[in-house]
Amino acid sequence: MLDWFITLHPVIQATLAGVFTWAVTALGASLVFLFNEVNQKLLDIMNGFAAGVMIAASFWSLLAPAIEHAENNGYGVWSFVPALVGFIVGGIFLRIIDAIIPHLHIGDDRDDAEGVDTNLSSTTLLFLAVTIHNFPEGLSVGVAFGAAALGVESATIASALVLTLGIALQNFPEGSALSMPIRATGASKGRAFNLGQASALVEIIGAALGAWLISEVTVILPYALAFAAGAMIFVCVEELIPESQTNGNKDIATLAVLFGFALMMTMDVALG
């Protein structure tokens, strides 16, 4: 059924995958037309689940293929180096972006905005917070398809598709978790939806860029895979997990992390 997809260039594959993850975000953002606010307990569960999915994806879909590729290409006992370097650089890159771009995490007051000082509205800052953290998700999808095209044993089209599905699963609640707080600031439902779905457009760019870089500069493959993993882990630890733990729903949010991790692990191992 997917024969037509397999024959496409990896950049096209990644771009289509990015469009899919964006569409799921838009679907989640569309809930703003049906509800005025999201239940806080449900939001904490969603954030925990998303963190679990991303942590599992970071290892099975990104770090493991990075290490395997290095082992198969002459790194020997140093096969951990590309994964280590890429992972650390990915996290540092996100930290630098966080420090530079003004943004506001969902649930925080306007005075708690991070990044450089700015007069931007709370609505714009909320949008920027989700947007800058969506880029590594798109990048991870792109490098996964690029790795599959290069024949890395554990980086197959199936595993790239599973990663795409995992990202999409956590994008649905993310879309609603952004559009509804924006609506609560006084924005119209249409504007709240538009900002919610637009926050994931960067995933399409990240996916295409990741696949293109891997296709053109193959030597960076293990570093790029680990870079995406480091960036995603940074998002989980810096944003998703703390947000799920600060509203009195720690236990169920933690269980959601475990469930998200288990689900993504199962899909990647069984289907990938």
PDB file of C-alpha atoms in Angstrom:
ATOM      1  CA  MET A   1       0.000   0.000   0.000  1.00  0.00           C
ATOM      2  CA  LEU A   2       2.956   2.304   0.653  1.00  0.00           C
ATOM      3  CA  ASP A   3       4.977   1.237  -2.378  1.00  0.00           C
ATOM      4  CA  TRP A   4       4.452   4.625  -4.011  1.00  0.00           C
ATOM      5  CA  PHE A   5       5.755   6.368  -0.878  1.00  0.00           C
ATOM      6  CA  ILE A   6       8.875   4.207  -0.625  1.00  0.00           C
ATOM      7  CA  THR A   7       9.961   5.188  -4.142  1.00  0.00           C
ATOM      8  CA  LEU A   8       9.934   8.914  -3.363  1.00  0.00           C
ATOM      9  CA  HIS A   9      13.075  10.939  -2.660  1.00  0.00           C
ATOM     10  CA  PRO A  10      13.714  11.125   1.113  1.00  0.00           C
ATOM     11  CA  VAL A  11      13.245  14.901   1.120  1.00  0.00           C
ATOM     12  CA  ILE A  12       9.774  14.436  -0.381  1.00  0.00           C
ATOM     13  CA  GLN A  13       9.030  11.659   2.096  1.00  0.00           C
ATOM     14  CA  ALA A  14      10.095  13.839   4.998  1.00  0.00           C
ATOM     15  CA  THR A  15       8.141  16.828   3.712  1.00  0.00           C
ATOM     16  CA  LEU A  16       4.960  14.762   3.426  1.00  0.00           C
ATOM     17  CA  ALA A  17       5.568  13.411   6.924  1.00  0.00           C
ATOM     18  CA  GLY A  18       5.979  16.980   8.179  1.00  0.00           C
ATOM     19  CA  VAL A  19       2.704  17.953   6.523  1.00  0.00           C
ATOM     20  CA  PHE A  20       1.026  15.052   8.321  1.00  0.00           C
ATOM     21  CA  THR A  21       2.331  16.084  11.754  1.00  0.00           C
ATOM     22  CA  TRP A  22       1.228  19.667  11.016  1.00  0.00           C
ATOM     23  CA  ALA A  23      -2.252  18.464  10.008  1.00  0.00           C
ATOM     24  CA  VAL A  24      -2.644  16.579  13.282  1.00  0.00           C
ATOM     25  CA  THR A  25      -1.624  19.723  15.166  1.00  0.00           C
ATOM     26  CA  ALA A  26      -4.259  21.654  13.222  1.00  0.00           C
ATOM     27  CA  LEU A  27      -6.827  19.011  14.144  1.00  0.00           C
ATOM     28  CA  GLY A  28      -5.969  19.442  17.805  1.00  0.00           C
ATOM     29  CA  ALA A  29      -6.095  23.223  17.506  1.00  0.00           C
ATOM     30  CA  SER A  30      -9.574  22.969  15.942  1.00  0.00           C
ATOM     31  CA  LEU A  31     -10.958  21.841  19.314  1.00  0.00           C
ATOM     32  CA  VAL A  32     -11.027  25.536  20.199  1.00  0.00           C
ATOM     33  CA  PHE A  33     -14.196  25.763  18.097  1.00  0.00           C
ATOM     34  CA  LEU A  34     -15.877  23.177  20.343  1.00  0.00           C
ATOM     35  CA  PHE A  35     -14.540  24.009  23.806  1.00  0.00           C
ATOM     36  CA  ASN A  36     -13.582  27.214  25.576  1.00  0.00           C
ATOM     37  CA  GLU A  37     -10.851  25.703  27.729  1.00  0.00           C
ATOM     38  CA  VAL A  38      -8.950  22.486  28.249  1.00  0.00           C
ATOM     39  CA  ASN A  39      -9.260  20.623  31.524  1.00  0.00           C
ATOM     40  CA  GLN A  40      -6.016  21.101  33.492  1.00  0.00           C
ATOM     41  CA  LYS A  41      -5.854  17.457  34.538  1.00  0.00           C
ATOM     42  CA  LEU A  42      -6.284  16.375  30.939  1.00  0.00           C
ATOM     43  CA  LEU A  43      -3.611  18.850  29.825  1.00  0.00           C
ATOM     44  CA  ASP A  44      -1.157  17.463  32.385  1.00  0.00           C
ATOM     45  CA  ILE A  45      -1.864  13.943  31.160  1.00  0.00           C
ATOM     46  CA  MET A  46      -1.327  15.089  27.562  1.00  0.00           C
ATOM     47  CA  ASN A  47       1.997  16.725  28.419  1.00  0.00           C
ATOM     48  CA  GLY A  48       3.165  13.639  30.285  1.00  0.00           C
ATOM     49  CA  PHE A  49       2.152  11.372  27.432  1.00  0.00           C
ATOM     50  CA  ALA A  50       3.921  13.598  24.895  1.00  0.00           C
ATOM     51  CA  ALA A  51       7.100  13.531  26.996  1.00  0.00           C
ATOM     52  CA  GLY A  52       7.038   9.735  27.160  1.00  0.00           C
ATOM     53  CA  VAL A  53       6.592   9.428  23.407  1.00  0.00           C
ATOM     54  CA  MET A  54       9.455  11.815  22.685  1.00  0.00           C
ATOM     55  CA  ILE A  55      11.849  10.199  25.168  1.00  0.00           C
ATOM     56  CA  ALA A  56      11.269   6.759  23.660  1.00  0.00           C
ATOM     57  CA  ALA A  57      11.559   8.107  20.129  1.00  0.00           C
ATOM     58  CA  SER A  58      14.825   9.821  21.020  1.00  0.00           C
ATOM     59  CA  PHE A  59      16.433   6.505  21.848  1.00  0.00           C
ATOM     60  CA  TRP A  60      14.903   3.895  19.552  1.00  0.00           C
ATOM     61  CA  SER A  61      14.462   6.060  16.467  1.00  0.00           C
ATOM     62  CA  LEU A  62      17.476   8.366  16.796  1.00  0.00           C
ATOM     63  CA  LEU A  63      20.248   7.462  19.263  1.00  0.00           C
ATOM     64  CA  ALA A  64      20.282   3.712  18.617  1.00  0.00           C
ATOM     65  CA  PRO A  65      20.604   4.146  14.812  1.00  0.00           C
ATOM     66  CA  ALA A  66      23.313   6.793  15.386  1.00  0.00           C
ATOM     67  CA  ILE A  67      25.414   4.398  17.469  1.00  0.00           C
ATOM     68  CA  GLU A  68      24.807   1.497  15.085  1.00  0.00           C
ATOM     69  CA  HIS A  69      25.839   3.573  12.080  1.00  0.00           C
ATOM     70  CA  ALA A  70      29.065   4.600  13.808  1.00  0.00           C
ATOM     71  CA  GLU A  71      29.801   0.973  14.730  1.00  0.00           C
ATOM     72  CA  ASN A  72      29.353  -0.083  11.105  1.00  0.00           C
ATOM     73  CA  ASN A  73      31.551   2.685   9.739  1.00  0.00           C
ATOM     74  CA  GLY A  74      34.876   2.170  11.446  1.00  0.00           C
ATOM     75  CA  TYR A  75      34.480   4.043  14.741  1.00  0.00           C
ATOM     76  CA  GLY A  76      35.233   0.901  16.755  1.00  0.00           C
ATOM     77  CA  VAL A  77      35.360   1.528  20.503  1.00  0.00           C
ATOM     78  CA  TRP A  78      34.681   5.212  19.776  1.00  0.00           C
ATOM     79  CA  SER A  79      31.285   4.505  18.202  1.00  0.00           C
ATOM     80  CA  PHE A  80      29.621   6.375  21.052  1.00  0.00           C
ATOM     81  CA  VAL A  81      31.353   9.652  20.146  1.00  0.00           C
ATOM     82  CA  PRO A  82      29.031  10.866  17.339  1.00  0.00           C
ATOM     83  CA  ALA A  83      25.976  10.107  19.482  1.00  0.00           C
ATOM     84  CA  LEU A  84      27.508  11.829  22.497  1.00  0.00           C
ATOM     85  CA  VAL A  85      28.613  14.932  20.592  1.00  0.00           C
ATOM     86  CA  GLY A  86      25.384  15.259  18.625  1.00  0.00           C
ATOM     87  CA  PHE A  87      23.223  14.713  21.705  1.00  0.00           C
ATOM     88  CA  ILE A  88      24.994  17.376  23.781  1.00  0.00           C
ATOM     89  CA  VAL A  89      25.113  19.883  20.922  1.00  0.00           C
ATOM     90  CA  GLY A  90      21.392  19.363  20.250  1.00  0.00           C
ATOM     91  CA  GLY A  91      20.525  20.199  23.844  1.00  0.00           C
ATOM     92  CA  ILE A  92      22.854  23.204  23.942  1.00  0.00           C
ATOM     93  CA  PHE A  93      21.383  24.487  20.665  1.00  0.00           C
ATOM     94  CA  LEU A  94      17.875  24.458  22.136  1.00  0.00           C
ATOM     95  CA  ARG A  95      19.131  26.158  25.281  1.00  0.00           C
ATOM     96  CA  ILE A  96      20.652  28.966  23.200  1.00  0.00           C
ATOM     97  CA  ILE A  97      17.433  29.351  21.223  1.00  0.00           C
ATOM     98  CA  ASP A  98      15.506  29.488  24.500  1.00  0.00           C
ATOM     99  CA  ALA A  99      17.796  32.212  25.789  1.00  0.00           C
ATOM    100  CA  ILE A 100      17.514  34.342  22.648  1.00  0.00           C
ATOM    101  CA  ILE A 101      13.940  34.068  21.366  1.00  0.00           C
ATOM    102  CA  PRO A 102      11.321  35.628  23.663  1.00  0.00           C
ATOM    103  CA  HIS A 103       8.593  33.143  24.611  1.00  0.00           C
ATOM    104  CA  LEU A 104       6.097  32.274  27.320  1.00  0.00           C
ATOM    105  CA  HIS A 105       5.294  28.764  28.484  1.00  0.00           C
ATOM    106  CA  ILE A 106       1.640  27.782  28.728  1.00  0.00           C
ATOM    107  CA  GLY A 107       0.297  28.529  32.208  1.00  0.00           C
ATOM    108  CA  ASP A 108       2.952  31.125  33.071  1.00  0.00           C
ATOM    109  CA  ASP A 109       2.301  34.808  33.707  1.00  0.00           C
ATOM    110  CA  ARG A 110       3.435  37.430  31.213  1.00  0.00           C
ATOM    111  CA  ASP A 111       6.151  38.506  33.646  1.00  0.00           C
ATOM    112  CA  ASP A 112       7.635  34.985  33.465  1.00  0.00           C
ATOM    113  CA  ALA A 113       8.481  35.291  29.771  1.00  0.00           C
ATOM    114  CA  GLU A 114      11.905  33.920  28.834  1.00  0.00           C
ATOM    115  CA  GLY A 115      14.423  35.103  26.263  1.00  0.00           C
ATOM    116  CA  VAL A 116      15.366  38.673  25.502  1.00  0.00           C
ATOM    117  CA  ASP A 117      13.143  41.470  26.810  1.00  0.00           C
ATOM    118  CA  THR A 118      10.295  42.323  24.485  1.00  0.00           C
ATOM    119  CA  ASN A 119       6.945  44.071  24.300  1.00  0.00           C
ATOM    120  CA  LEU A 120       5.324  41.241  22.363  1.00  0.00           C
ATOM    121  CA  SER A 121       1.867  40.194  23.512  1.00  0.00           C
ATOM    122  CA  SER A 122       1.241  37.088  25.604  1.00  0.00           C
ATOM    123  CA  THR A 123      -0.461  35.513  22.601  1.00  0.00           C
ATOM    124  CA  THR A 124       2.611  35.916  20.416  1.00  0.00           C
ATOM    125  CA  LEU A 125       4.906  34.702  23.174  1.00  0.00           C
ATOM    126  CA  LEU A 126       2.817  31.555  23.671  1.00  0.00           C
ATOM    127  CA  PHE A 127       2.981  30.916  19.945  1.00  0.00           C
ATOM    128  CA  LEU A 128       6.752  31.354  19.876  1.00  0.00           C
ATOM    129  CA  ALA A 129       7.233  28.957  22.812  1.00  0.00           C
ATOM    130  CA  VAL A 130       5.586  26.080  20.991  1.00  0.00           C
ATOM    131  CA  THR A 131       7.051  26.976  17.606  1.00  0.00           C
ATOM    132  CA  ILE A 132      10.702  26.943  18.657  1.00  0.00           C
ATOM    133  CA  HIS A 133      10.216  23.561  20.319  1.00  0.00           C
ATOM    134  CA  ASN A 134       8.454  22.090  17.282  1.00  0.00           C
ATOM    135  CA  PHE A 135      11.502  22.503  15.065  1.00  0.00           C
ATOM    136  CA  PRO A 136      13.518  19.599  16.555  1.00  0.00           C
ATOM    137  CA  GLU A 137      10.490  17.360  16.127  1.00  0.00           C
ATOM    138  CA  GLY A 138      10.413  18.108  12.418  1.00  0.00           C
ATOM    139  CA  LEU A 139      14.176  17.748  12.199  1.00  0.00           C
ATOM    140  CA  SER A 140      14.036  14.331  13.838  1.00  0.00           C
ATOM    141  CA  VAL A 141      11.502  13.144  11.275  1.00  0.00           C
ATOM    142  CA  GLY A 142      13.680  14.425   8.438  1.00  0.00           C
ATOM    143  CA  VAL A 143      16.899  12.782   9.609  1.00  0.00           C
ATOM    144  CA  ALA A 144      15.010   9.522  10.210  1.00  0.00           C
ATOM    145  CA  PHE A 145      13.898   9.394   6.581  1.00  0.00           C
ATOM    146  CA  GLY A 146      17.354  10.453   5.443  1.00  0.00           C
ATOM    147  CA  ALA A 147      18.941   7.655   7.486  1.00  0.00           C
ATOM    148  CA  ALA A 148      16.514   5.121   6.052  1.00  0.00           C
ATOM    149  CA  ALA A 149      17.451   6.166   2.521  1.00  0.00           C
ATOM    150  CA  LEU A 150      21.133   5.604   3.321  1.00  0.00           C
ATOM    151  CA  GLY A 151      20.477   2.040   4.403  1.00  0.00           C
ATOM    152  CA  VAL A 152      21.197   2.241   8.135  1.00  0.00           C
ATOM    153  CA  GLU A 153      19.998  -1.162   9.395  1.00  0.00           C
ATOM    154  CA  SER A 154      17.846   0.007  12.303  1.00  0.00           C
ATOM    155  CA  ALA A 155      16.717   3.179  10.492  1.00  0.00           C
ATOM    156  CA  THR A 156      14.093   1.854   8.100  1.00  0.00           C
ATOM    157  CA  ILE A 157      11.189   3.537   6.360  1.00  0.00           C
ATOM    158  CA  ALA A 158       8.964   1.732   8.836  1.00  0.00           C
ATOM    159  CA  SER A 159      10.827   3.181  11.818  1.00  0.00           C
ATOM    160  CA  ALA A 160      10.697   6.662  10.260  1.00  0.00           C
ATOM    161  CA  LEU A 161       6.945   6.287   9.787  1.00  0.00           C
ATOM    162  CA  VAL A 162       6.570   5.117  13.386  1.00  0.00           C
ATOM    163  CA  LEU A 163       8.515   8.173  14.552  1.00  0.00           C
ATOM    164  CA  THR A 164       6.246  10.371  12.441  1.00  0.00           C
ATOM    165  CA  LEU A 165       3.193   8.748  14.004  1.00  0.00           C
ATOM    166  CA  GLY A 166       4.645   9.221  17.483  1.00  0.00           C
ATOM    167  CA  ILE A 167       5.282  12.921  16.859  1.00  0.00           C
ATOM    168  CA  ALA A 168       1.776  13.271  15.432  1.00  0.00           C
ATOM    169  CA  LEU A 169       0.234  11.596  18.489  1.00  0.00           C
ATOM    170  CA  GLN A 170       1.745  14.172  20.792  1.00  0.00           C
ATOM    171  CA  ASN A 171       1.001  17.035  18.377  1.00  0.00           C
ATOM    172  CA  PHE A 172      -2.756  16.602  18.712  1.00  0.00           C
ATOM    173  CA  PRO A 173      -2.916  17.617  22.389  1.00  0.00           C
ATOM    174  CA  GLU A 174      -0.220  20.215  21.782  1.00  0.00           C
ATOM    175  CA  GLY A 175      -2.397  21.970  19.204  1.00  0.00           C
ATOM    176  CA  SER A 176      -5.311  22.241  21.618  1.00  0.00           C
ATOM    177  CA  ALA A 177      -3.033  23.100  24.528  1.00  0.00           C
ATOM    178  CA  LEU A 178      -1.885  26.180  22.593  1.00  0.00           C
ATOM    179  CA  SER A 179      -5.082  27.335  20.891  1.00  0.00           C
ATOM    180  CA  MET A 180      -7.227  27.275  24.035  1.00  0.00           C
ATOM    181  CA  PRO A 181      -4.925  29.410  26.235  1.00  0.00           C
ATOM    182  CA  ILE A 182      -4.631  31.867  23.348  1.00  0.00           C
ATOM    183  CA  ARG A 183      -8.423  31.951  23.187  1.00  0.00           C
ATOM    184  CA  ALA A 184      -8.463  32.595  26.937  1.00  0.00           C
ATOM    185  CA  THR A 185      -6.356  35.739  26.429  1.00  0.00           C
ATOM    186  CA  GLY A 186      -9.258  37.248  24.485  1.00  0.00           C
ATOM    187  CA  ALA A 187      -8.322  36.272  20.948  1.00  0.00           C
ATOM    188  CA  SER A 188     -11.071  35.114  18.617  1.00  0.00           C
ATOM    189  CA  LYS A 189     -11.529  31.398  18.015  1.00  0.00           C
ATOM    190  CA  GLY A 190     -10.324  31.839  14.445  1.00  0.00           C
ATOM    191  CA  ARG A 191      -7.121  33.572  15.529  1.00  0.00           C
ATOM    192  CA  ALA A 192      -6.537  31.020  18.283  1.00  0.00           C
ATOM    193  CA  PHE A 193      -6.905  28.198  15.759  1.00  0.00           C
ATOM    194  CA  ASN A 194      -4.655  29.883  13.196  1.00  0.00           C
ATOM    195  CA  LEU A 195      -1.865  30.391  15.717  1.00  0.00           C
ATOM    196  CA  GLY A 196      -2.288  26.870  17.057  1.00  0.00           C
ATOM    197  CA  GLN A 197      -1.911  25.233  13.655  1.00  0.00           C
ATOM    198  CA  ALA A 198       0.762  27.663  12.451  1.00  0.00           C
ATOM    199  CA  SER A 199       3.030  26.688  15.343  1.00  0.00           C
ATOM    200  CA  ALA A 200       3.624  23.339  13.628  1.00  0.00           C
ATOM    201  CA  LEU A 201       4.432  24.706  10.164  1.00  0.00           C
ATOM    202  CA  VAL A 202       8.066  24.822  11.239  1.00  0.00           C
ATOM    203  CA  GLU A 203       7.952  21.013  11.479  1.00  0.00           C
ATOM    204  CA  ILE A 204       7.550  20.817   7.705  1.00  0.00           C
ATOM    205  CA  ILE A 205      10.629  23.020   7.263  1.00  0.00           C
ATOM    206  CA  GLY A 206      12.609  21.039   9.830  1.00  0.00           C
ATOM    207  CA  ALA A 207      11.682  17.717   8.234  1.00  0.00           C
ATOM    208  CA  ALA A 208      12.679  18.803   4.733  1.00  0.00           C
ATOM    209  CA  LEU A 209      15.898  20.394   5.998  1.00  0.00           C
ATOM    210  CA  GLY A 210      16.889  17.329   8.019  1.00  0.00           C
ATOM    211  CA  ALA A 211      16.374  14.916   5.124  1.00  0.00           C
ATOM    212  CA  TRP A 212      18.194  17.223   2.700  1.00  0.00           C
ATOM    213  CA  LEU A 213      21.225  17.607   4.980  1.00  0.00           C
ATOM    214  CA  ILE A 214      21.519  13.847   5.440  1.00  0.00           C
ATOM    215  CA  SER A 215      21.194  13.284   1.680  1.00  0.00           C
ATOM    216  CA  GLU A 216      23.823  15.881   0.796  1.00  0.00           C
ATOM    217  CA  VAL A 217      26.324  15.485   3.646  1.00  0.00           C
ATOM    218  CA  THR A 218      26.143  11.822   4.646  1.00  0.00           C
ATOM    219  CA  VAL A 219      29.090  12.039   7.048  1.00  0.00           C
ATOM    220  CA  ILE A 220      26.943  13.986   9.530  1.00  0.00           C
ATOM    221  CA  LEU A 221      24.303  11.244   9.760  1.00  0.00           C
ATOM    222  CA  PRO A 222      25.084   9.903  13.271  1.00  0.00           C
ATOM    223  CA  TYR A 223      25.650  13.427  14.581  1.00  0.00           C
ATOM    224  CA  ALA A 224      22.375  14.665  13.086  1.00  0.00           C
ATOM    225  CA  LEU A 225      20.380  11.756  14.519  1.00  0.00           C
ATOM    226  CA  ALA A 226      21.817  12.384  17.991  1.00  0.00           C
ATOM    227  CA  PHE A 227      21.391  16.173  17.616  1.00  0.00           C
ATOM    228  CA  ALA A 228      17.661  15.699  17.061  1.00  0.00           C
ATOM    229  CA  ALA A 229      17.499  13.390  20.084  1.00  0.00           C
ATOM    230  CA  GLY A 230      19.272  15.883  22.330  1.00  0.00           C
ATOM    231  CA  ALA A 231      16.976  18.679  21.224  1.00  0.00           C
ATOM    232  CA  MET A 232      13.867  16.600  21.878  1.00  0.00           C
ATOM    233  CA  ILE A 233      15.063  15.504  25.326  1.00  0.00           C
ATOM    234  CA  PHE A 234      15.713  19.164  26.162  1.00  0.00           C
ATOM    235  CA  VAL A 235      12.107  20.003  25.270  1.00  0.00           C
ATOM    236  CA  CYS A 236      10.826  17.151  27.450  1.00  0.00           C
ATOM    237  CA  VAL A 237      12.879  18.064  30.519  1.00  0.00           C
ATOM    238  CA  GLU A 238      12.623  21.836  30.181  1.00  0.00           C
ATOM    239  CA  GLU A 239       8.964  22.117  29.231  1.00  0.00           C
ATOM    240  CA  LEU A 240       6.697  19.079  28.997  1.00  0.00           C
ATOM    241  CA  ILE A 241       7.546  17.244  32.227  1.00  0.00           C
ATOM    242  CA  PRO A 242       7.669  20.355  34.489  1.00  0.00           C
ATOM    243  CA  GLU A 243       4.362  21.609  33.086  1.00  0.00           C
ATOM    244  CA  SER A 244       2.731  18.246  33.800  1.00  0.00           C
ATOM    245  CA  GLN A 245       3.968  18.201  37.415  1.00  0.00           C
ATOM    246  CA  THR A 246       3.006  21.626  38.773  1.00  0.00           C
ATOM    247  CA  ASN A 247      -0.791  21.498  38.979  1.00  0.00           C
ATOM    248  CA  GLY A 248      -1.478  18.766  41.514  1.00  0.00           C
ATOM    249  CA  ASN A 249      -1.651  15.911  39.012  1.00  0.00           C
ATOM    250  CA  LYS A 250       1.825  14.450  39.495  1.00  0.00           C
ATOM    251  CA  ASP A 251       0.903  10.785  39.821  1.00  0.00           C
ATOM    252  CA  ILE A 252      -1.369  10.515  36.816  1.00  0.00           C
ATOM    253  CA  ALA A 253       0.941  12.693  34.719  1.00  0.00           C
ATOM    254  CA  THR A 254       3.857  10.434  35.598  1.00  0.00           C
ATOM    255  CA  LEU A 255       1.826   7.378  34.614  1.00  0.00           C
ATOM    256  CA  ALA A 256       1.085   9.138  31.331  1.00  0.00           C
ATOM    257  CA  VAL A 257       4.843   9.524  30.743  1.00  0.00           C
ATOM    258  CA  LEU A 258       5.283   5.781  31.272  1.00  0.00           C
ATOM    259  CA  PHE A 259       2.364   4.959  28.996  1.00  0.00           C
ATOM    260  CA  GLY A 260       3.613   7.276  26.241  1.00  0.00           C
ATOM    261  CA  PHE A 261       7.104   5.778  26.501  1.00  0.00           C
ATOM    262  CA  ALA A 262       5.750   2.214  26.454  1.00  0.00           C
ATOM    263  CA  LEU A 263       3.500   2.910  23.473  1.00  0.00           C
ATOM    264  CA  MET A 264       6.254   4.502  21.403  1.00  0.00           C
ATOM    265  CA  MET A 265       8.725   1.768  22.352  1.00  0.00           C
ATOM    266  CA  THR A 266       6.231  -0.905  21.359  1.00  0.00           C
ATOM    267  CA  MET A 267       5.447   0.710  18.028  1.00  0.00           C
ATOM    268  CA  ASP A 268       9.084   1.277  17.162  1.00  0.00           C
ATOM    269  CA  VAL A 269      10.265  -2.215  18.096  1.00  0.00           C
ATOM    270  CA  ALA A 270       7.231  -4.139  16.818  1.00  0.00           C
ATOM    271  CA  LEU A 271       6.595  -2.144  13.654  1.00  0.00           C
ATOM    272  CA  GLY A 272       9.983  -0.583  12.938  1.00  0.00           C
TER     273      GLY A 272
END
